[in-house]
Amino acid sequence: MSRRRIGLLARLAKALELEPASIDEPAERGRILPEAPKEPGAELVVIVLLLLASCCAAGFIAVFADSRIPHATQFLGLSLGLAFGFLAAALVVIARCLVVTEELTHDYPPEEHQEAERELEQLFDESRERFTRRRLLVATSALTGTAMGAALLAPVVSFGPVFDLSAFVETPWFRGRRLVGDDGAPLKASAIQEADFYTAYPEGADREQLAAPLVLVRLPGSAIHLPSGRSGWAPGGILAYSKICTHAACAISLYRTPTFPAVEPGPALVCPCHYSTFDPATGGTVLFGPAGRPLPQLPLEVDSDGVLRATGNFSGPVGPSWWGIRSRKPT
Amino acid sequence: MSRYALIVSVLALATVPAASAASGPPPVGIVEASSGAGLYAANCSSCHGPGGEGILPPGRPGVGDLVGEGPSLRNVGAATVDFYLRSGYMPLANPHIQPWQSRVLLTNREIKKLVAYVSSFGHGPPIPHPDPASGSLPAGYALFTENCAGCHQVAAEGGYVTGARVPPLDGLTDVEVAEAVRTGPYVMPKFTPQAISNAQLNSIIRYVDYVQHPQDPGGWSIGRIGPVPEGLVAWLIGAALLVAFCRVVGRRARYE
């Protein structure tokens, strides 16, 4: 090799710092930081870890690009995780072995300018002299602060009905309204079998209203013991209750129906959220769970075509409880 | 010394529940017989009555210390009998415990004879023949979520309803799922063809087949029961590892 080429290679190696470079002599001033030992071994470890991190990152790109690899999710996670892991290890090595550290302690400085501090205190006291009724002024300012704070917070009540609660008791049900199934077709009494449960809605009403969905079950007439005033609410043993749990307004989607009623737990509508359990045979009474009110029942009749119709409104307000709920009737 | 004692005692307390026996009804024996009537008389009649009429509480003394009580088997149909026998729900050691999937002690031939004999007690639904391949998996997912997931959990891992445990659906065949849906075993509702049509049932069964061995793209499914075990992994494994790493890498500040 010619001399010029050796020189070029040597300068390239020096530029890439393949060998640890020696430091120059310090400048004219004395040292500020203490002399720290050189760690070329640690530098080599850092370089290797960073190269490994780069390889893992490249591996992530390769796995992402190739769609034929099985368990690709696991390899993607492994490659990216290892890339971050190697980077973290390199940073730890730098922090432990290559960063110059020193610990210094200083005492608090002595107090200065004591005369200026006393002057400042006197200045403060003298500048308060023009106020003669300080307590009254403070009280009036407090009143203003309270009133203005209340004024700024007042629009918050617009977020929902606070004083006018009629929206909570409105239902889409009235005498004569037909029940329809999920497909919108009128629900016939003959479609309701025992040991099964059905969801129904009011015909032509908005299904998103809280009081719209119903859950229907059929029980043998001898098993039904409704509260007084509800005779005739269950034609042929068909019972309709609001599907909305009176605890936290989840939809009641569990039905427990015994095969051997003599030893098994009786029929019950159960809410999947917190397991409020309602007894359809006794008018929706709460058997178990956090619900505070019985499930509202809707009175039914079967019209001349065999279709189920409501004959009135619910036995109580629908949905979770709120202040004054027991004194309101649904409309 | 005290730190090691604490670690050992925590580990001991954690492993003791795992070492206890698996839950389920106590094991039952089967009396062999050559005919369906003989099998019924030897294994079923002490709770269900000699003619399948059922025995109401307070029950009738049966074999050993068993007091027999059981529902009537009139008009239950071949589907019901086939389901209860193939899933191991029956025979039941004690009429007051919940039937549960258990080891089937009857042979296939014995089950067929019993099904033929008990379904002769009246008229009931025959054994269904579902066709899940003709169902749609996305439709099955939607139907299962709407009708079944409330009790059985969306990945069919089982759960609870007030007063009963709800079983997971792994290990059930297509026919058993169809039978359970149509006959409503124990406290499960009975879904008639008006409520869930045969085509919808095919889709539901196709979904149940899938969810018995679903894809787990994340790798570790942690039982497929939702965010609580995933949170446990994050806090008890992830956070613990992070804290341990900080202890190893870091250094406490020292004050003179």
mmCIF file of N, CA and C in Angstrom, chain B residues 11-85:
data_model
loop_
_atom_site.group_PDB
_atom_site.id
_atom_site.type_symbol
_atom_site.label_atom_id
_atom_site.label_comp_id
_atom_site.label_asym_id
_atom_site.label_seq_id
_atom_site.Cartn_x
_atom_site.Cartn_y
_atom_site.Cartn_z
ATOM 1 N N LEU B 11 -45.464 -17.524 50.758
ATOM 2 C CA LEU B 11 -45.485 -18.543 49.701
ATOM 3 C C LEU B 11 -46.314 -19.750 50.120
ATOM 4 N N ALA B 12 -46.187 -20.146 51.393
ATOM 5 C CA ALA B 12 -46.949 -21.309 51.867
ATOM 6 C C ALA B 12 -48.442 -21.022 51.796
ATOM 7 N N LEU B 13 -48.851 -19.821 52.219
ATOM 8 C CA LEU B 13 -50.274 -19.486 52.178
ATOM 9 C C LEU B 13 -50.788 -19.441 50.749
ATOM 10 N N ALA B 14 -49.926 -19.035 49.805
ATOM 11 C CA ALA B 14 -50.384 -18.924 48.419
ATOM 12 C C ALA B 14 -50.558 -20.287 47.777
ATOM 13 N N THR B 15 -49.752 -21.271 48.179
ATOM 14 C CA THR B 15 -49.824 -22.564 47.493
ATOM 15 C C THR B 15 -50.841 -23.505 48.118
ATOM 16 N N VAL B 16 -51.230 -23.261 49.358
ATOM 17 C CA VAL B 16 -52.160 -24.202 49.997
ATOM 18 C C VAL B 16 -53.502 -24.281 49.259
ATOM 19 N N PRO B 17 -54.124 -23.137 48.871
ATOM 20 C CA PRO B 17 -55.418 -23.288 48.170
ATOM 21 C C PRO B 17 -55.272 -24.036 46.855
ATOM 22 N N ALA B 18 -54.156 -23.857 46.161
ATOM 23 C CA ALA B 18 -53.974 -24.535 44.881
ATOM 24 C C ALA B 18 -53.849 -26.028 45.072
ATOM 25 N N ALA B 19 -53.376 -26.450 46.244
ATOM 26 C CA ALA B 19 -53.162 -27.874 46.449
ATOM 27 C C ALA B 19 -54.451 -28.581 46.837
ATOM 28 N N SER B 20 -55.488 -27.853 47.237
ATOM 29 C CA SER B 20 -56.717 -28.527 47.662
ATOM 30 C C SER B 20 -57.434 -29.107 46.456
ATOM 31 N N ALA B 21 -58.317 -30.063 46.698
ATOM 32 C CA ALA B 21 -58.944 -30.808 45.601
ATOM 33 C C ALA B 21 -59.824 -29.899 44.751
ATOM 34 N N ALA B 22 -60.023 -30.251 43.482
ATOM 35 C CA ALA B 22 -60.862 -29.468 42.577
ATOM 36 C C ALA B 22 -62.315 -29.535 43.028
ATOM 37 N N SER B 23 -63.099 -28.483 42.700
ATOM 38 C CA SER B 23 -64.491 -28.444 43.136
ATOM 39 C C SER B 23 -65.336 -29.292 42.190
ATOM 40 N N GLY B 24 -66.565 -29.576 42.585
ATOM 41 C CA GLY B 24 -67.462 -30.335 41.736
ATOM 42 C C GLY B 24 -68.231 -31.294 42.599
ATOM 43 N N PRO B 25 -69.263 -31.905 42.040
ATOM 44 C CA PRO B 25 -70.044 -32.847 42.838
ATOM 45 C C PRO B 25 -69.211 -34.077 43.185
ATOM 46 N N PRO B 26 -69.559 -34.754 44.281
ATOM 47 C CA PRO B 26 -68.792 -35.950 44.657
ATOM 48 C C PRO B 26 -68.979 -37.044 43.615
ATOM 49 N N PRO B 27 -68.020 -37.967 43.469
ATOM 50 C CA PRO B 27 -68.126 -38.979 42.406
ATOM 51 C C PRO B 27 -69.303 -39.925 42.661
ATOM 52 N N VAL B 28 -69.869 -40.396 41.549
ATOM 53 C CA VAL B 28 -71.062 -41.240 41.602
ATOM 54 C C VAL B 28 -70.738 -42.554 40.929
ATOM 55 N N GLY B 29 -71.357 -43.603 41.368
ATOM 56 C CA GLY B 29 -71.175 -44.881 40.693
ATOM 57 C C GLY B 29 -72.328 -45.171 39.751
ATOM 58 N N ILE B 30 -72.125 -46.091 38.823
ATOM 59 C CA ILE B 30 -73.146 -46.485 37.854
ATOM 60 C C ILE B 30 -73.388 -47.977 38.022
ATOM 61 N N VAL B 31 -74.661 -48.359 38.018
ATOM 62 C CA VAL B 31 -75.003 -49.783 38.027
ATOM 63 C C VAL B 31 -75.255 -50.192 36.583
ATOM 64 N N GLU B 32 -74.534 -51.212 36.124
ATOM 65 C CA GLU B 32 -74.684 -51.636 34.734
ATOM 66 C C GLU B 32 -75.970 -52.436 34.568
ATOM 67 N N ALA B 33 -76.554 -52.317 33.406
ATOM 68 C CA ALA B 33 -77.722 -53.145 33.078
ATOM 69 C C ALA B 33 -77.763 -53.278 31.567
ATOM 70 N N SER B 34 -78.539 -54.215 31.081
ATOM 71 C CA SER B 34 -78.494 -54.491 29.638
ATOM 72 C C SER B 34 -79.539 -53.722 28.857
ATOM 73 N N SER B 35 -80.607 -53.250 29.516
ATOM 74 C CA SER B 35 -81.654 -52.548 28.778
ATOM 75 C C SER B 35 -81.823 -51.148 29.331
ATOM 76 N N GLY B 36 -82.476 -50.302 28.556
ATOM 77 C CA GLY B 36 -82.744 -48.953 29.019
ATOM 78 C C GLY B 36 -83.584 -48.947 30.278
ATOM 79 N N ALA B 37 -84.573 -49.842 30.304
ATOM 80 C CA ALA B 37 -85.432 -49.891 31.496
ATOM 81 C C ALA B 37 -84.626 -50.317 32.708
ATOM 82 N N GLY B 38 -83.714 -51.260 32.506
ATOM 83 C CA GLY B 38 -82.886 -51.712 33.617
ATOM 84 C C GLY B 38 -81.956 -50.623 34.105
ATOM 85 N N LEU B 39 -81.322 -49.917 33.166
ATOM 86 C CA LEU B 39 -80.444 -48.814 33.561
ATOM 87 C C LEU B 39 -81.232 -47.760 34.323
ATOM 88 N N TYR B 40 -82.430 -47.453 33.838
ATOM 89 C CA TYR B 40 -83.239 -46.438 34.495
ATOM 90 C C TYR B 40 -83.597 -46.877 35.904
ATOM 91 N N ALA B 41 -84.026 -48.128 36.014
ATOM 92 C CA ALA B 41 -84.457 -48.604 37.325
ATOM 93 C C ALA B 41 -83.313 -48.590 38.317
ATOM 94 N N ALA B 42 -82.113 -48.936 37.860
ATOM 95 C CA ALA B 42 -80.985 -49.053 38.784
ATOM 96 C C ALA B 42 -80.372 -47.707 39.118
ATOM 97 N N ASN B 43 -80.398 -46.733 38.196
ATOM 98 C CA ASN B 43 -79.636 -45.508 38.401
ATOM 99 C C ASN B 43 -80.482 -44.247 38.547
ATOM 100 N N CYS B 44 -81.711 -44.255 38.090
ATOM 101 C CA CYS B 44 -82.481 -43.019 38.008
ATOM 102 C C CYS B 44 -83.764 -43.036 38.836
ATOM 103 N N SER B 45 -84.316 -44.243 39.031
ATOM 104 C CA SER B 45 -85.675 -44.274 39.580
ATOM 105 C C SER B 45 -85.717 -43.835 41.034
ATOM 106 N N SER B 46 -84.588 -43.918 41.760
ATOM 107 C CA SER B 46 -84.644 -43.542 43.179
ATOM 108 C C SER B 46 -84.893 -42.060 43.362
ATOM 109 N N CYS B 47 -84.622 -41.229 42.356
ATOM 110 C CA CYS B 47 -84.938 -39.808 42.456
ATOM 111 C C CYS B 47 -86.079 -39.407 41.535
ATOM 112 N N HIS B 48 -86.180 -40.028 40.384
ATOM 113 C CA HIS B 48 -87.164 -39.610 39.398
ATOM 114 C C HIS B 48 -88.417 -40.464 39.401
ATOM 115 N N GLY B 49 -88.481 -41.461 40.272
ATOM 116 C CA GLY B 49 -89.667 -42.282 40.343
ATOM 117 C C GLY B 49 -89.624 -43.424 39.348
ATOM 118 N N PRO B 50 -90.269 -44.578 39.678
ATOM 119 C CA PRO B 50 -90.199 -45.757 38.795
ATOM 120 C C PRO B 50 -90.805 -45.523 37.413
ATOM 121 N N GLY B 51 -91.786 -44.604 37.298
ATOM 122 C CA GLY B 51 -92.357 -44.338 35.978
ATOM 123 C C GLY B 51 -91.988 -42.969 35.462
ATOM 124 N N GLY B 52 -90.962 -42.337 36.037
ATOM 125 C CA GLY B 52 -90.558 -41.001 35.604
ATOM 126 C C GLY B 52 -91.512 -39.928 36.057
ATOM 127 N N GLU B 53 -92.327 -40.200 37.088
ATOM 128 C CA GLU B 53 -93.308 -39.206 37.517
ATOM 129 C C GLU B 53 -92.703 -38.159 38.434
ATOM 130 N N GLY B 54 -91.458 -38.358 38.891
ATOM 131 C CA GLY B 54 -90.827 -37.368 39.764
ATOM 132 C C GLY B 54 -91.174 -37.617 41.224
ATOM 133 N N ILE B 55 -90.315 -37.177 42.131
ATOM 134 C CA ILE B 55 -90.535 -37.317 43.571
ATOM 135 C C ILE B 55 -90.360 -35.937 44.196
ATOM 136 N N LEU B 56 -91.432 -35.475 44.870
ATOM 137 C CA LEU B 56 -91.363 -34.144 45.481
ATOM 138 C C LEU B 56 -90.808 -34.243 46.900
ATOM 139 N N PRO B 57 -90.279 -33.135 47.465
ATOM 140 C CA PRO B 57 -89.859 -33.163 48.866
ATOM 141 C C PRO B 57 -91.038 -33.550 49.753
ATOM 142 N N PRO B 58 -90.900 -34.243 50.882
ATOM 143 C CA PRO B 58 -89.642 -34.564 51.563
ATOM 144 C C PRO B 58 -88.894 -35.762 50.999
ATOM 145 N N GLY B 59 -89.326 -36.321 49.886
ATOM 146 C CA GLY B 59 -88.547 -37.345 49.213
ATOM 147 C C GLY B 59 -88.806 -38.730 49.758
ATOM 148 N N ARG B 60 -88.153 -39.684 49.113
ATOM 149 C CA ARG B 60 -88.354 -41.093 49.441
ATOM 150 C C ARG B 60 -86.995 -41.710 49.685
ATOM 151 N N PRO B 61 -86.835 -42.500 50.734
ATOM 152 C CA PRO B 61 -85.512 -43.085 50.983
ATOM 153 C C PRO B 61 -85.074 -43.956 49.802
ATOM 154 N N GLY B 62 -83.805 -43.816 49.431
ATOM 155 C CA GLY B 62 -83.304 -44.567 48.282
ATOM 156 C C GLY B 62 -82.122 -45.418 48.686
ATOM 157 N N VAL B 63 -81.146 -45.535 47.796
ATOM 158 C CA VAL B 63 -79.993 -46.403 48.042
ATOM 159 C C VAL B 63 -79.095 -45.754 49.093
ATOM 160 N N GLY B 64 -78.605 -46.585 50.035
ATOM 161 C CA GLY B 64 -77.683 -46.052 51.034
ATOM 162 C C GLY B 64 -78.357 -44.987 51.860
ATOM 163 N N ASP B 65 -77.706 -43.840 52.029
ATOM 164 C CA ASP B 65 -78.303 -42.762 52.808
ATOM 165 C C ASP B 65 -78.914 -41.699 51.898
ATOM 166 N N LEU B 66 -79.153 -42.043 50.649
ATOM 167 C CA LEU B 66 -79.714 -41.074 49.707
ATOM 168 C C LEU B 66 -81.199 -40.898 49.959
ATOM 169 N N VAL B 67 -81.658 -39.648 49.988
ATOM 170 C CA VAL B 67 -83.090 -39.367 50.007
ATOM 171 C C VAL B 67 -83.437 -38.840 48.630
ATOM 172 N N GLY B 68 -84.255 -39.564 47.911
ATOM 173 C CA GLY B 68 -84.485 -39.243 46.511
ATOM 174 C C GLY B 68 -85.520 -38.156 46.318
ATOM 175 N N GLU B 69 -85.153 -37.127 45.532
ATOM 176 C CA GLU B 69 -86.101 -36.112 45.081
ATOM 177 C C GLU B 69 -85.701 -35.784 43.662
ATOM 178 N N GLY B 70 -86.671 -35.574 42.783
ATOM 179 C CA GLY B 70 -86.295 -35.232 41.414
ATOM 180 C C GLY B 70 -87.496 -34.808 40.619
ATOM 181 N N PRO B 71 -87.283 -34.020 39.553
ATOM 182 C CA PRO B 71 -88.414 -33.556 38.749
ATOM 183 C C PRO B 71 -88.984 -34.695 37.901
ATOM 184 N N SER B 72 -90.187 -34.442 37.412
ATOM 185 C CA SER B 72 -90.836 -35.396 36.529
ATOM 186 C C SER B 72 -90.105 -35.435 35.192
ATOM 187 N N LEU B 73 -90.036 -36.633 34.593
ATOM 188 C CA LEU B 73 -89.385 -36.780 33.286
ATOM 189 C C LEU B 73 -90.401 -36.992 32.172
ATOM 190 N N ARG B 74 -91.676 -36.759 32.483
ATOM 191 C CA ARG B 74 -92.687 -36.905 31.432
ATOM 192 C C ARG B 74 -92.526 -35.766 30.435
ATOM 193 N N ASN B 75 -92.559 -36.071 29.150
ATOM 194 C CA ASN B 75 -92.526 -35.074 28.067
ATOM 195 C C ASN B 75 -91.259 -34.235 28.054
ATOM 196 N N VAL B 76 -90.142 -34.760 28.591
ATOM 197 C CA VAL B 76 -88.921 -33.957 28.516
ATOM 198 C C VAL B 76 -88.265 -34.092 27.143
ATOM 199 N N GLY B 77 -88.444 -35.233 26.474
ATOM 200 C CA GLY B 77 -87.880 -35.365 25.132
ATOM 201 C C GLY B 77 -86.456 -35.878 25.138
ATOM 202 N N ALA B 78 -86.058 -36.402 23.973
ATOM 203 C CA ALA B 78 -84.721 -36.997 23.854
ATOM 204 C C ALA B 78 -83.631 -35.938 24.018
ATOM 205 N N ALA B 79 -83.879 -34.697 23.602
ATOM 206 C CA ALA B 79 -82.837 -33.668 23.674
ATOM 207 C C ALA B 79 -82.415 -33.423 25.119
ATOM 208 N N THR B 80 -83.400 -33.358 26.021
ATOM 209 C CA THR B 80 -83.076 -33.094 27.420
ATOM 210 C C THR B 80 -82.260 -34.233 28.006
ATOM 211 N N VAL B 81 -82.734 -35.469 27.790
ATOM 212 C CA VAL B 81 -82.051 -36.623 28.389
ATOM 213 C C VAL B 81 -80.636 -36.725 27.838
ATOM 214 N N ASP B 82 -80.513 -36.572 26.516
ATOM 215 C CA ASP B 82 -79.191 -36.680 25.896
ATOM 216 C C ASP B 82 -78.248 -35.638 26.468
ATOM 217 N N PHE B 83 -78.736 -34.394 26.666
ATOM 218 C CA PHE B 83 -77.852 -33.358 27.194
ATOM 219 C C PHE B 83 -77.384 -33.691 28.605
ATOM 220 N N TYR B 84 -78.343 -34.031 29.468
ATOM 221 C CA TYR B 84 -77.990 -34.247 30.871
ATOM 222 C C TYR B 84 -77.038 -35.423 31.036
ATOM 223 N N LEU B 85 -77.182 -36.456 30.173
ATOM 224 C CA LEU B 85 -76.311 -37.631 30.329
ATOM 225 C C LEU B 85 -74.944 -37.393 29.708
#
